[in-house]
Each structure stands twice: as C-alpha cells, then as structure tokens.
C-alpha cells in the first residue's frame, strides 16, 4: 500500500559562546527513486541566511549555507513530504561469478572495498562465510544481516559516531549505524557490493492518519544482486514503505546529515528530533 509521509527533522546546535562564523552542509532531503517520490522538501535555517543546493558524488542532495555573523545557536529544520510504496519482488539472484564480473567492470567496485568504519577482522569474516555457505547473494545478505543482529543488540546511546564496526561487534551493542556498518563490511568481504543508506524509518507500520509520532534518523544497507536491494539488519526486514532514503554512500561519513565547521568555543552535542505524520 502506498503511503504519504510528512517528515520534520529539527537539529539544534548551542554553542558555549557565540560562534563567530560557521560553514555548514546538510543532507536531509529525501531522494526521488523507484518506489519513493519526494513531493515537497525544504531546509530552513535560523538565524536566517541564504542557502544553496547541489548533488554530491554519491547522488545525495546537499544544502549548504554560511553564517558570517556571531550566533549563539543554530536551528536547522528540514521538512519533506514523501510518497512511498512497498518494494518490488526480488529479482532472480545472479551467480557469484556474475557478481564478480560486474564488480570488476563497473563502479560497483567503490562499494566492494572497506573503509575504516566497515573494516572487519578476518576471524569475523570466516564466521560470515560459514553462515553463508552454499547460499545465493540474496540469501547471503539475509544470513549475514541476521548474524550481525544476533550478536549486536540495538541499544540507543551505546556507541558514538566514531565507533567502528569491529568495536560494535566486540561490545555486542550498538545503534543502527553500527549494525549497518558491520553488515556492509561483512558482505563486502564476501564479495557482495554493499552501500550504506541514511534516511528515516516511520516507527509504526500501521500508523494512524494525521497523528504526529516521534521517530528518528535511521541507517540500513543496500546490496547489489543484479539490482540494488534494500535490507534493514537492525529490524531484520527488507526496506519497505516505512523507510525513506535520503542518501547512500560507502559509510556514514559519505551521508552525514549535518556537518560543518565553526570558529568559536566547543559546545555540546546537537539536539535532534524527528517527527512523522502519515497523511495518506
């Protein structure tokens, strides 16, 4: 069933002392894709300042802005209206030889190599290889995702933005970012191109119309098995009409929702809230 979701993503940054100036870029605008259409999207900034937008190398829409006057805080409000549909049926899986041939002759190679965030030790790769023995690429993606979810419990606040995949595995706890990094790292090690996806997840599959609910940013993976297929290892499910894609890349660093630099005294972490309203 098609769904229409209004998303309000607010980021508030407070500085210990007024920042003299700051330079920012924001990745909070949902993409238009097969199964997902962005009907409206705006990024508002307070203090008010001109913004500009562009598409980065990975195909994510970026909103940039500069604040050149002293400011004690910064509020970024991204509002979007997105229509989503259930995923199409899985296409037949290619053979592993066919995957390897495509990787060697295309940009899939960029999603087949590890980063510092997705690198995993060889002993963990061996566990994944055992779990996936005899399976096709679709089955392997599910088996490896389940292996990670069995080991790493989803516990908000248990890790930080700089936690690596290996550290989350050793700790046995993490957030969706860590679980996506681990899954991507293991699938890449097994020869399956995998990209990190940043976006939103509506927390209620059967949400009541026009009732706002608190949500959150979310991370999952897409693997290539003849076509890109989304899978959410944190929730042990295919990406579906409750998932809204904002950006894809090699890892979190390629799709960070808000990053920038400022001149001033270091402050605390930003306050982030996400609100969903199903309108159809």
PDB file of C-alpha atoms in Angstrom:
ATOM      1  CA  UNK A   1       0.000   0.000   0.000  1.00  0.00           C
ATOM      2  CA  UNK A   2       1.284   3.438  -0.933  1.00  0.00           C
ATOM      3  CA  UNK A   3       1.934   5.769   1.985  1.00  0.00           C
ATOM      4  CA  UNK A   4       2.390   9.517   2.155  1.00  0.00           C
ATOM      5  CA  UNK A   5       4.606  10.701   4.990  1.00  0.00           C
ATOM      6  CA  UNK A   6       5.377  14.195   6.232  1.00  0.00           C
ATOM      7  CA  UNK A   7       8.748  14.337   7.981  1.00  0.00           C
ATOM      8  CA  UNK A   8      10.012  17.149  10.189  1.00  0.00           C
ATOM      9  CA  UNK A   9      13.685  16.866  11.155  1.00  0.00           C
ATOM     10  CA  UNK A  10      14.989  19.530  13.544  1.00  0.00           C
ATOM     11  CA  UNK A  11      18.629  19.939  14.581  1.00  0.00           C
ATOM     12  CA  UNK A  12      19.506  22.468  17.284  1.00  0.00           C
ATOM     13  CA  UNK A  13      23.117  23.423  17.954  1.00  0.00           C
ATOM     14  CA  UNK A  14      24.015  25.527  21.003  1.00  0.00           C
ATOM     15  CA  UNK A  15      27.484  26.986  21.417  1.00  0.00           C
ATOM     16  CA  UNK A  16      29.271  27.558  24.736  1.00  0.00           C
ATOM     17  CA  UNK A  17      29.942  31.075  23.456  1.00  0.00           C
ATOM     18  CA  UNK A  18      28.717  32.772  20.327  1.00  0.00           C
ATOM     19  CA  UNK A  19      30.267  31.278  17.202  1.00  0.00           C
ATOM     20  CA  UNK A  20      31.988  33.964  15.171  1.00  0.00           C
ATOM     21  CA  UNK A  21      31.023  32.256  11.904  1.00  0.00           C
ATOM     22  CA  UNK A  22      30.119  28.812  10.643  1.00  0.00           C
ATOM     23  CA  UNK A  23      30.044  26.892   7.364  1.00  0.00           C
ATOM     24  CA  UNK A  24      27.554  24.040   7.070  1.00  0.00           C
ATOM     25  CA  UNK A  25      26.222  21.343   4.775  1.00  0.00           C
ATOM     26  CA  UNK A  26      23.063  19.335   5.326  1.00  0.00           C
ATOM     27  CA  UNK A  27      21.907  16.022   3.834  1.00  0.00           C
ATOM     28  CA  UNK A  28      18.253  15.808   4.885  1.00  0.00           C
ATOM     29  CA  UNK A  29      16.339  15.921   1.583  1.00  0.00           C
ATOM     30  CA  UNK A  30      14.771  12.564   0.594  1.00  0.00           C
ATOM     31  CA  UNK A  31      15.539  11.281  -2.892  1.00  0.00           C
ATOM     32  CA  UNK A  32      13.058  10.509  -5.649  1.00  0.00           C
ATOM     33  CA  UNK A  33      13.526   6.859  -6.607  1.00  0.00           C
ATOM     34  CA  UNK A  34      11.508   3.906  -7.888  1.00  0.00           C
ATOM     35  CA  UNK A  35       9.077   3.336  -5.027  1.00  0.00           C
ATOM     36  CA  UNK A  36       9.746   6.745  -3.431  1.00  0.00           C
ATOM     37  CA  UNK A  37       8.697  10.192  -4.653  1.00  0.00           C
ATOM     38  CA  UNK A  38       9.577  13.422  -2.881  1.00  0.00           C
ATOM     39  CA  UNK A  39       6.602  15.724  -3.357  1.00  0.00           C
ATOM     40  CA  UNK A  40       7.953  18.645  -1.328  1.00  0.00           C
ATOM     41  CA  UNK A  41      11.161  19.375   0.567  1.00  0.00           C
ATOM     42  CA  UNK A  42      12.542  22.454   2.293  1.00  0.00           C
ATOM     43  CA  UNK A  43      15.502  23.192   4.547  1.00  0.00           C
ATOM     44  CA  UNK A  44      15.040  26.237   6.805  1.00  0.00           C
ATOM     45  CA  UNK A  45      17.829  27.842   8.827  1.00  0.00           C
ATOM     46  CA  UNK A  46      17.684  30.092  11.890  1.00  0.00           C
ATOM     47  CA  UNK A  47      19.423  32.572  12.033  1.00  0.00           C
ATOM     48  CA  UNK A  48      18.132  33.190   8.544  1.00  0.00           C
ATOM     49  CA  UNK A  49      20.714  33.014   5.779  1.00  0.00           C
ATOM     50  CA  UNK A  50      20.780  32.187   2.060  1.00  0.00           C
ATOM     51  CA  UNK A  51      21.171  28.509   1.168  1.00  0.00           C
ATOM     52  CA  UNK A  52      22.213  26.691  -1.986  1.00  0.00           C
ATOM     53  CA  UNK A  53      21.960  23.075  -3.056  1.00  0.00           C
ATOM     54  CA  UNK A  54      23.884  20.605  -5.196  1.00  0.00           C
ATOM     55  CA  UNK A  55      24.235  16.867  -5.772  1.00  0.00           C
ATOM     56  CA  UNK A  56      27.313  15.226  -4.335  1.00  0.00           C
ATOM     57  CA  UNK A  57      29.344  12.437  -5.929  1.00  0.00           C
ATOM     58  CA  UNK A  58      27.153   9.724  -4.370  1.00  0.00           C
ATOM     59  CA  UNK A  59      23.894  11.222  -5.644  1.00  0.00           C
ATOM     60  CA  UNK A  60      22.713  12.853  -2.416  1.00  0.00           C
ATOM     61  CA  UNK A  61      21.183  16.326  -2.414  1.00  0.00           C
ATOM     62  CA  UNK A  62      23.207  18.701  -0.225  1.00  0.00           C
ATOM     63  CA  UNK A  63      22.051  22.035   1.184  1.00  0.00           C
ATOM     64  CA  UNK A  64      24.882  24.411   2.024  1.00  0.00           C
ATOM     65  CA  UNK A  65      24.896  27.669   3.957  1.00  0.00           C
ATOM     66  CA  UNK A  66      27.250  30.047   5.751  1.00  0.00           C
ATOM     67  CA  UNK A  67      26.620  32.190   8.818  1.00  0.00           C
ATOM     68  CA  UNK A  68      29.089  35.051   8.777  1.00  0.00           C
ATOM     69  CA  UNK A  69      27.831  36.947  11.825  1.00  0.00           C
ATOM     70  CA  UNK A  70      28.213  35.861  15.505  1.00  0.00           C
ATOM     71  CA  UNK A  71      25.435  33.470  16.590  1.00  0.00           C
ATOM     72  CA  UNK A  72      24.812  31.704  19.899  1.00  0.00           C
ATOM     73  CA  UNK A  73      22.797  28.845  18.426  1.00  0.00           C
ATOM     74  CA  UNK A  74      21.725  27.322  15.131  1.00  0.00           C
ATOM     75  CA  UNK A  75      18.456  25.596  14.233  1.00  0.00           C
ATOM     76  CA  UNK A  76      18.054  23.579  11.028  1.00  0.00           C
ATOM     77  CA  UNK A  77      14.544  22.438  10.128  1.00  0.00           C
ATOM     78  CA  UNK A  78      14.126  20.028   7.212  1.00  0.00           C
ATOM     79  CA  UNK A  79      10.508  19.398   6.194  1.00  0.00           C
ATOM     80  CA  UNK A  80       9.553  16.939   3.481  1.00  0.00           C
ATOM     81  CA  UNK A  81       6.515  15.155   2.062  1.00  0.00           C
ATOM     82  CA  UNK A  82       7.296  11.754   0.592  1.00  0.00           C
ATOM     83  CA  UNK A  83       5.159   9.088  -1.062  1.00  0.00           C
ATOM     84  CA  UNK A  84       6.442   5.535  -0.634  1.00  0.00           C
ATOM     85  CA  UNK A  85       5.416   2.129  -1.981  1.00  0.00           C
ATOM     86  CA  UNK A  86       6.146  -1.467  -0.941  1.00  0.00           C
ATOM     87  CA  UNK A  87       9.294  -2.964  -2.505  1.00  0.00           C
ATOM     88  CA  UNK A  88       9.018  -4.915  -5.727  1.00  0.00           C
ATOM     89  CA  UNK A  89       9.520  -8.674  -5.714  1.00  0.00           C
ATOM     90  CA  UNK A  90      13.124  -9.790  -5.581  1.00  0.00           C
ATOM     91  CA  UNK A  91      14.723 -10.349  -8.960  1.00  0.00           C
ATOM     92  CA  UNK A  92      16.398 -13.727  -9.529  1.00  0.00           C
ATOM     93  CA  UNK A  93      19.831 -13.755  -7.922  1.00  0.00           C
ATOM     94  CA  UNK A  94      22.876 -13.712 -10.209  1.00  0.00           C
ATOM     95  CA  UNK A  95      25.610 -16.250  -9.675  1.00  0.00           C
ATOM     96  CA  UNK A  96      28.614 -15.251  -7.611  1.00  0.00           C
ATOM     97  CA  UNK A  97      30.709 -15.359 -10.797  1.00  0.00           C
ATOM     98  CA  UNK A  98      28.326 -12.883 -12.438  1.00  0.00           C
ATOM     99  CA  UNK A  99      28.578 -10.569  -9.432  1.00  0.00           C
ATOM    100  CA  UNK A 100      32.373 -10.702  -9.528  1.00  0.00           C
ATOM    101  CA  UNK A 101      32.405  -9.923 -13.259  1.00  0.00           C
ATOM    102  CA  UNK A 102      30.165  -6.866 -12.803  1.00  0.00           C
ATOM    103  CA  UNK A 103      32.248  -5.615  -9.877  1.00  0.00           C
ATOM    104  CA  UNK A 104      35.430  -5.783 -11.933  1.00  0.00           C
ATOM    105  CA  UNK A 105      33.945  -3.750 -14.775  1.00  0.00           C
ATOM    106  CA  UNK A 106      31.849  -1.050 -13.117  1.00  0.00           C
ATOM    107  CA  UNK A 107      31.558   1.464 -10.282  1.00  0.00           C
ATOM    108  CA  UNK A 108      30.326  -1.373  -8.076  1.00  0.00           C
ATOM    109  CA  UNK A 109      33.966  -1.663  -7.076  1.00  0.00           C
ATOM    110  CA  UNK A 110      33.525   1.504  -4.985  1.00  0.00           C
ATOM    111  CA  UNK A 111      31.036  -0.367  -2.802  1.00  0.00           C
ATOM    112  CA  UNK A 112      33.137  -3.513  -2.597  1.00  0.00           C
ATOM    113  CA  UNK A 113      36.139  -2.144  -0.695  1.00  0.00           C
ATOM    114  CA  UNK A 114      36.294  -1.479   3.021  1.00  0.00           C
ATOM    115  CA  UNK A 115      36.565   1.844   4.796  1.00  0.00           C
ATOM    116  CA  UNK A 116      37.921   2.474   8.277  1.00  0.00           C
ATOM    117  CA  UNK A 117      34.343   2.289   9.565  1.00  0.00           C
ATOM    118  CA  UNK A 118      33.391  -1.007   7.871  1.00  0.00           C
ATOM    119  CA  UNK A 119      36.658  -2.954   8.183  1.00  0.00           C
ATOM    120  CA  UNK A 120      36.177  -6.275   9.992  1.00  0.00           C
ATOM    121  CA  UNK A 121      38.748  -8.804  11.297  1.00  0.00           C
ATOM    122  CA  UNK A 122      39.357 -11.989   9.320  1.00  0.00           C
ATOM    123  CA  UNK A 123      38.003 -14.254  12.058  1.00  0.00           C
ATOM    124  CA  UNK A 124      34.671 -12.465  11.824  1.00  0.00           C
ATOM    125  CA  UNK A 125      34.689 -12.804   8.040  1.00  0.00           C
ATOM    126  CA  UNK A 126      35.149 -16.548   8.492  1.00  0.00           C
ATOM    127  CA  UNK A 127      32.055 -16.675  10.690  1.00  0.00           C
ATOM    128  CA  UNK A 128      30.096 -14.877   8.000  1.00  0.00           C
ATOM    129  CA  UNK A 129      31.477 -17.172   5.322  1.00  0.00           C
ATOM    130  CA  UNK A 130      30.335 -20.202   7.328  1.00  0.00           C
ATOM    131  CA  UNK A 131      26.863 -18.720   7.848  1.00  0.00           C
ATOM    132  CA  UNK A 132      26.531 -18.054   4.118  1.00  0.00           C
ATOM    133  CA  UNK A 133      27.976 -21.325   2.808  1.00  0.00           C
ATOM    134  CA  UNK A 134      26.037 -22.551  -0.221  1.00  0.00           C
ATOM    135  CA  UNK A 135      23.703 -19.538  -0.329  1.00  0.00           C
ATOM    136  CA  UNK A 136      22.979 -17.231  -3.262  1.00  0.00           C
ATOM    137  CA  UNK A 137      23.554 -13.457  -2.946  1.00  0.00           C
ATOM    138  CA  UNK A 138      20.016 -12.656  -1.712  1.00  0.00           C
ATOM    139  CA  UNK A 139      20.174 -15.427   0.883  1.00  0.00           C
ATOM    140  CA  UNK A 140      23.671 -14.374   1.900  1.00  0.00           C
ATOM    141  CA  UNK A 141      22.552 -10.807   2.594  1.00  0.00           C
ATOM    142  CA  UNK A 142      19.829 -12.077   4.930  1.00  0.00           C
ATOM    143  CA  UNK A 143      22.062 -14.636   6.649  1.00  0.00           C
ATOM    144  CA  UNK A 144      24.838 -12.111   7.321  1.00  0.00           C
ATOM    145  CA  UNK A 145      22.346  -9.466   8.477  1.00  0.00           C
ATOM    146  CA  UNK A 146      20.882 -11.963  10.942  1.00  0.00           C
ATOM    147  CA  UNK A 147      24.367 -12.938  12.123  1.00  0.00           C
ATOM    148  CA  UNK A 148      25.059  -9.312  12.976  1.00  0.00           C
ATOM    149  CA  UNK A 149      21.658  -8.728  14.592  1.00  0.00           C
ATOM    150  CA  UNK A 150      22.071 -11.866  16.714  1.00  0.00           C
ATOM    151  CA  UNK A 151      25.359 -10.534  18.098  1.00  0.00           C
ATOM    152  CA  UNK A 152      24.827  -6.757  18.290  1.00  0.00           C
ATOM    153  CA  UNK A 153      21.841  -5.614  20.332  1.00  0.00           C
ATOM    154  CA  UNK A 154      20.248  -2.331  19.322  1.00  0.00           C
ATOM    155  CA  UNK A 155      20.749  -0.060  22.344  1.00  0.00           C
ATOM    156  CA  UNK A 156      20.404   3.699  21.739  1.00  0.00           C
ATOM    157  CA  UNK A 157      23.353   5.662  23.087  1.00  0.00           C
ATOM    158  CA  UNK A 158      25.571   2.616  23.482  1.00  0.00           C
ATOM    159  CA  UNK A 159      28.086   3.849  20.902  1.00  0.00           C
ATOM    160  CA  UNK A 160      29.218   7.122  19.372  1.00  0.00           C
ATOM    161  CA  UNK A 161      29.509   8.404  15.815  1.00  0.00           C
ATOM    162  CA  UNK A 162      33.167   7.333  15.666  1.00  0.00           C
ATOM    163  CA  UNK A 163      32.598   3.710  16.710  1.00  0.00           C
ATOM    164  CA  UNK A 164      33.923   1.208  14.154  1.00  0.00           C
ATOM    165  CA  UNK A 165      32.174  -1.951  13.004  1.00  0.00           C
ATOM    166  CA  UNK A 166      34.681  -4.163  14.820  1.00  0.00           C
ATOM    167  CA  UNK A 167      34.238  -2.224  18.075  1.00  0.00           C
ATOM    168  CA  UNK A 168      30.456  -2.618  17.929  1.00  0.00           C
ATOM    169  CA  UNK A 169      30.834  -6.380  17.393  1.00  0.00           C
ATOM    170  CA  UNK A 170      33.204  -6.706  20.357  1.00  0.00           C
ATOM    171  CA  UNK A 171      30.876  -4.667  22.551  1.00  0.00           C
ATOM    172  CA  UNK A 172      27.813  -6.633  21.491  1.00  0.00           C
ATOM    173  CA  UNK A 173      25.718  -3.468  21.401  1.00  0.00           C
ATOM    174  CA  UNK A 174      25.276  -0.541  19.068  1.00  0.00           C
ATOM    175  CA  UNK A 175      22.901   1.617  17.104  1.00  0.00           C
ATOM    176  CA  UNK A 176      21.579   1.229  13.560  1.00  0.00           C
ATOM    177  CA  UNK A 177      24.677   2.941  12.187  1.00  0.00           C
ATOM    178  CA  UNK A 178      26.942   0.290  13.731  1.00  0.00           C
ATOM    179  CA  UNK A 179      24.750  -2.599  12.596  1.00  0.00           C
ATOM    180  CA  UNK A 180      24.696  -1.225   9.038  1.00  0.00           C
ATOM    181  CA  UNK A 181      28.483  -0.756   9.033  1.00  0.00           C
ATOM    182  CA  UNK A 182      29.036  -4.305  10.275  1.00  0.00           C
ATOM    183  CA  UNK A 183      26.669  -5.828   7.746  1.00  0.00           C
ATOM    184  CA  UNK A 184      28.181  -3.813   4.904  1.00  0.00           C
ATOM    185  CA  UNK A 185      31.705  -4.776   5.920  1.00  0.00           C
ATOM    186  CA  UNK A 186      30.953  -8.488   6.072  1.00  0.00           C
ATOM    187  CA  UNK A 187      29.012  -8.560   2.795  1.00  0.00           C
ATOM    188  CA  UNK A 188      31.818  -6.682   1.024  1.00  0.00           C
ATOM    189  CA  UNK A 189      34.315  -9.164   2.438  1.00  0.00           C
ATOM    190  CA  UNK A 190      32.236 -11.990   0.931  1.00  0.00           C
ATOM    191  CA  UNK A 191      32.216 -10.322  -2.481  1.00  0.00           C
ATOM    192  CA  UNK A 192      28.797  -8.663  -2.451  1.00  0.00           C
ATOM    193  CA  UNK A 193      28.788  -4.914  -3.261  1.00  0.00           C
ATOM    194  CA  UNK A 194      27.016  -3.101  -0.445  1.00  0.00           C
ATOM    195  CA  UNK A 195      26.281   0.542   0.238  1.00  0.00           C
ATOM    196  CA  UNK A 196      25.350   2.344   3.436  1.00  0.00           C
ATOM    197  CA  UNK A 197      21.940   4.047   3.394  1.00  0.00           C
ATOM    198  CA  UNK A 198      20.921   7.020   5.521  1.00  0.00           C
ATOM    199  CA  UNK A 199      17.304   8.053   5.889  1.00  0.00           C
ATOM    200  CA  UNK A 200      14.243   7.769   8.074  1.00  0.00           C
ATOM    201  CA  UNK A 201      12.100   4.957   9.412  1.00  0.00           C
ATOM    202  CA  UNK A 202       8.492   5.509  10.444  1.00  0.00           C
ATOM    203  CA  UNK A 203       8.208   3.668  13.784  1.00  0.00           C
ATOM    204  CA  UNK A 204       4.613   2.464  13.234  1.00  0.00           C
ATOM    205  CA  UNK A 205       3.847   0.233  10.259  1.00  0.00           C
ATOM    206  CA  UNK A 206       0.080   0.774  10.659  1.00  0.00           C
ATOM    207  CA  UNK A 207       0.230   4.420  11.689  1.00  0.00           C
ATOM    208  CA  UNK A 208      -2.969   6.364  12.255  1.00  0.00           C
ATOM    209  CA  UNK A 209      -3.553   9.115   9.719  1.00  0.00           C
ATOM    210  CA  UNK A 210      -2.703  12.718  10.681  1.00  0.00           C
ATOM    211  CA  UNK A 211      -1.285  11.770  14.102  1.00  0.00           C
ATOM    212  CA  UNK A 212       2.310  13.013  14.620  1.00  0.00           C
ATOM    213  CA  UNK A 213       4.664  10.461  16.161  1.00  0.00           C
ATOM    214  CA  UNK A 214       8.267  10.736  17.300  1.00  0.00           C
ATOM    215  CA  UNK A 215      10.722   8.993  15.009  1.00  0.00           C
ATOM    216  CA  UNK A 216      14.399   9.036  14.240  1.00  0.00           C
ATOM    217  CA  UNK A 217      17.011   9.050  11.560  1.00  0.00           C
ATOM    218  CA  UNK A 218      17.881   5.521  10.522  1.00  0.00           C
ATOM    219  CA  UNK A 219      20.560   3.555   8.690  1.00  0.00           C
ATOM    220  CA  UNK A 220      20.375   0.321   6.710  1.00  0.00           C
ATOM    221  CA  UNK A 221      22.108  -1.248   3.699  1.00  0.00           C
ATOM    222  CA  UNK A 222      21.547  -1.903   0.008  1.00  0.00           C
ATOM    223  CA  UNK A 223      23.343  -4.819  -1.625  1.00  0.00           C
ATOM    224  CA  UNK A 224      23.779  -5.499  -5.340  1.00  0.00           C
ATOM    225  CA  UNK A 225      22.430  -8.816  -6.624  1.00  0.00           C
ATOM    226  CA  UNK A 226      21.534  -7.948 -10.199  1.00  0.00           C
ATOM    227  CA  UNK A 227      19.934  -4.781  -8.858  1.00  0.00           C
ATOM    228  CA  UNK A 228      20.202  -2.768  -5.643  1.00  0.00           C
ATOM    229  CA  UNK A 229      18.066  -4.243  -2.860  1.00  0.00           C
ATOM    230  CA  UNK A 230      17.461  -2.555   0.490  1.00  0.00           C
ATOM    231  CA  UNK A 231      17.678  -4.562   3.700  1.00  0.00           C
ATOM    232  CA  UNK A 232      17.366  -3.342   7.289  1.00  0.00           C
ATOM    233  CA  UNK A 233      19.513  -5.578   9.510  1.00  0.00           C
ATOM    234  CA  UNK A 234      18.530  -3.735  12.699  1.00  0.00           C
ATOM    235  CA  UNK A 235      14.893  -4.734  12.165  1.00  0.00           C
ATOM    236  CA  UNK A 236      15.552  -7.956  10.230  1.00  0.00           C
ATOM    237  CA  UNK A 237      13.450  -6.912   7.253  1.00  0.00           C
ATOM    238  CA  UNK A 238      13.640  -5.715   3.677  1.00  0.00           C
ATOM    239  CA  UNK A 239      13.500  -1.952   3.347  1.00  0.00           C
ATOM    240  CA  UNK A 240       9.841  -1.172   2.756  1.00  0.00           C
ATOM    241  CA  UNK A 241       7.309   1.658   2.548  1.00  0.00           C
ATOM    242  CA  UNK A 242       8.185   2.735   6.107  1.00  0.00           C
ATOM    243  CA  UNK A 243      11.767   3.507   5.016  1.00  0.00           C
ATOM    244  CA  UNK A 244      12.644   6.840   3.389  1.00  0.00           C
ATOM    245  CA  UNK A 245      16.009   7.103   1.610  1.00  0.00           C
ATOM    246  CA  UNK A 246      17.985  10.346   1.945  1.00  0.00           C
ATOM    247  CA  UNK A 247      21.480   9.301   0.894  1.00  0.00           C
ATOM    248  CA  UNK A 248      23.750   6.390   0.059  1.00  0.00           C
ATOM    249  CA  UNK A 249      27.493   6.008   0.232  1.00  0.00           C
ATOM    250  CA  UNK A 250      30.335   3.848   1.444  1.00  0.00           C
ATOM    251  CA  UNK A 251      29.669   4.588   5.105  1.00  0.00           C
ATOM    252  CA  UNK A 252      28.282   7.238   7.473  1.00  0.00           C
ATOM    253  CA  UNK A 253      30.945   9.771   6.510  1.00  0.00           C
ATOM    254  CA  UNK A 254      29.526   9.999   2.973  1.00  0.00           C
ATOM    255  CA  UNK A 255      25.977  10.793   4.136  1.00  0.00           C
ATOM    256  CA  UNK A 256      26.308  12.645   7.469  1.00  0.00           C
ATOM    257  CA  UNK A 257      23.026  14.581   7.977  1.00  0.00           C
ATOM    258  CA  UNK A 258      24.750  17.734   9.236  1.00  0.00           C
ATOM    259  CA  UNK A 259      28.396  18.634   9.255  1.00  0.00           C
ATOM    260  CA  UNK A 260      30.406  21.794   9.159  1.00  0.00           C
ATOM    261  CA  UNK A 261      32.986  23.917  10.868  1.00  0.00           C
ATOM    262  CA  UNK A 262      32.715  26.981  13.044  1.00  0.00           C
ATOM    263  CA  UNK A 263      35.018  29.449  14.727  1.00  0.00           C
ATOM    264  CA  UNK A 264      34.383  29.627  18.448  1.00  0.00           C
ATOM    265  CA  UNK A 265      34.400  27.660  21.712  1.00  0.00           C
ATOM    266  CA  UNK A 266      33.405  23.987  21.558  1.00  0.00           C
ATOM    267  CA  UNK A 267      29.835  23.281  22.659  1.00  0.00           C
ATOM    268  CA  UNK A 268      27.817  20.189  23.475  1.00  0.00           C
ATOM    269  CA  UNK A 269      26.295  17.692  21.017  1.00  0.00           C
ATOM    270  CA  UNK A 270      23.379  18.847  18.865  1.00  0.00           C
ATOM    271  CA  UNK A 271      19.786  18.141  19.880  1.00  0.00           C
ATOM    272  CA  UNK A 272      17.942  16.249  17.156  1.00  0.00           C
ATOM    273  CA  UNK A 273      14.229  15.456  16.868  1.00  0.00           C
ATOM    274  CA  UNK A 274      12.358  13.740  14.040  1.00  0.00           C
ATOM    275  CA  UNK A 275       8.570  13.787  13.728  1.00  0.00           C
ATOM    276  CA  UNK A 276       6.480  11.726  11.294  1.00  0.00           C
ATOM    277  CA  UNK A 277       2.892  12.267  10.255  1.00  0.00           C
ATOM    278  CA  UNK A 278       1.205   9.841   7.922  1.00  0.00           C
ATOM    279  CA  UNK A 279      -1.151  11.905   5.760  1.00  0.00           C
ATOM    280  CA  UNK A 280      -2.317   9.219   3.319  1.00  0.00           C
TER     281      UNK A 280
END
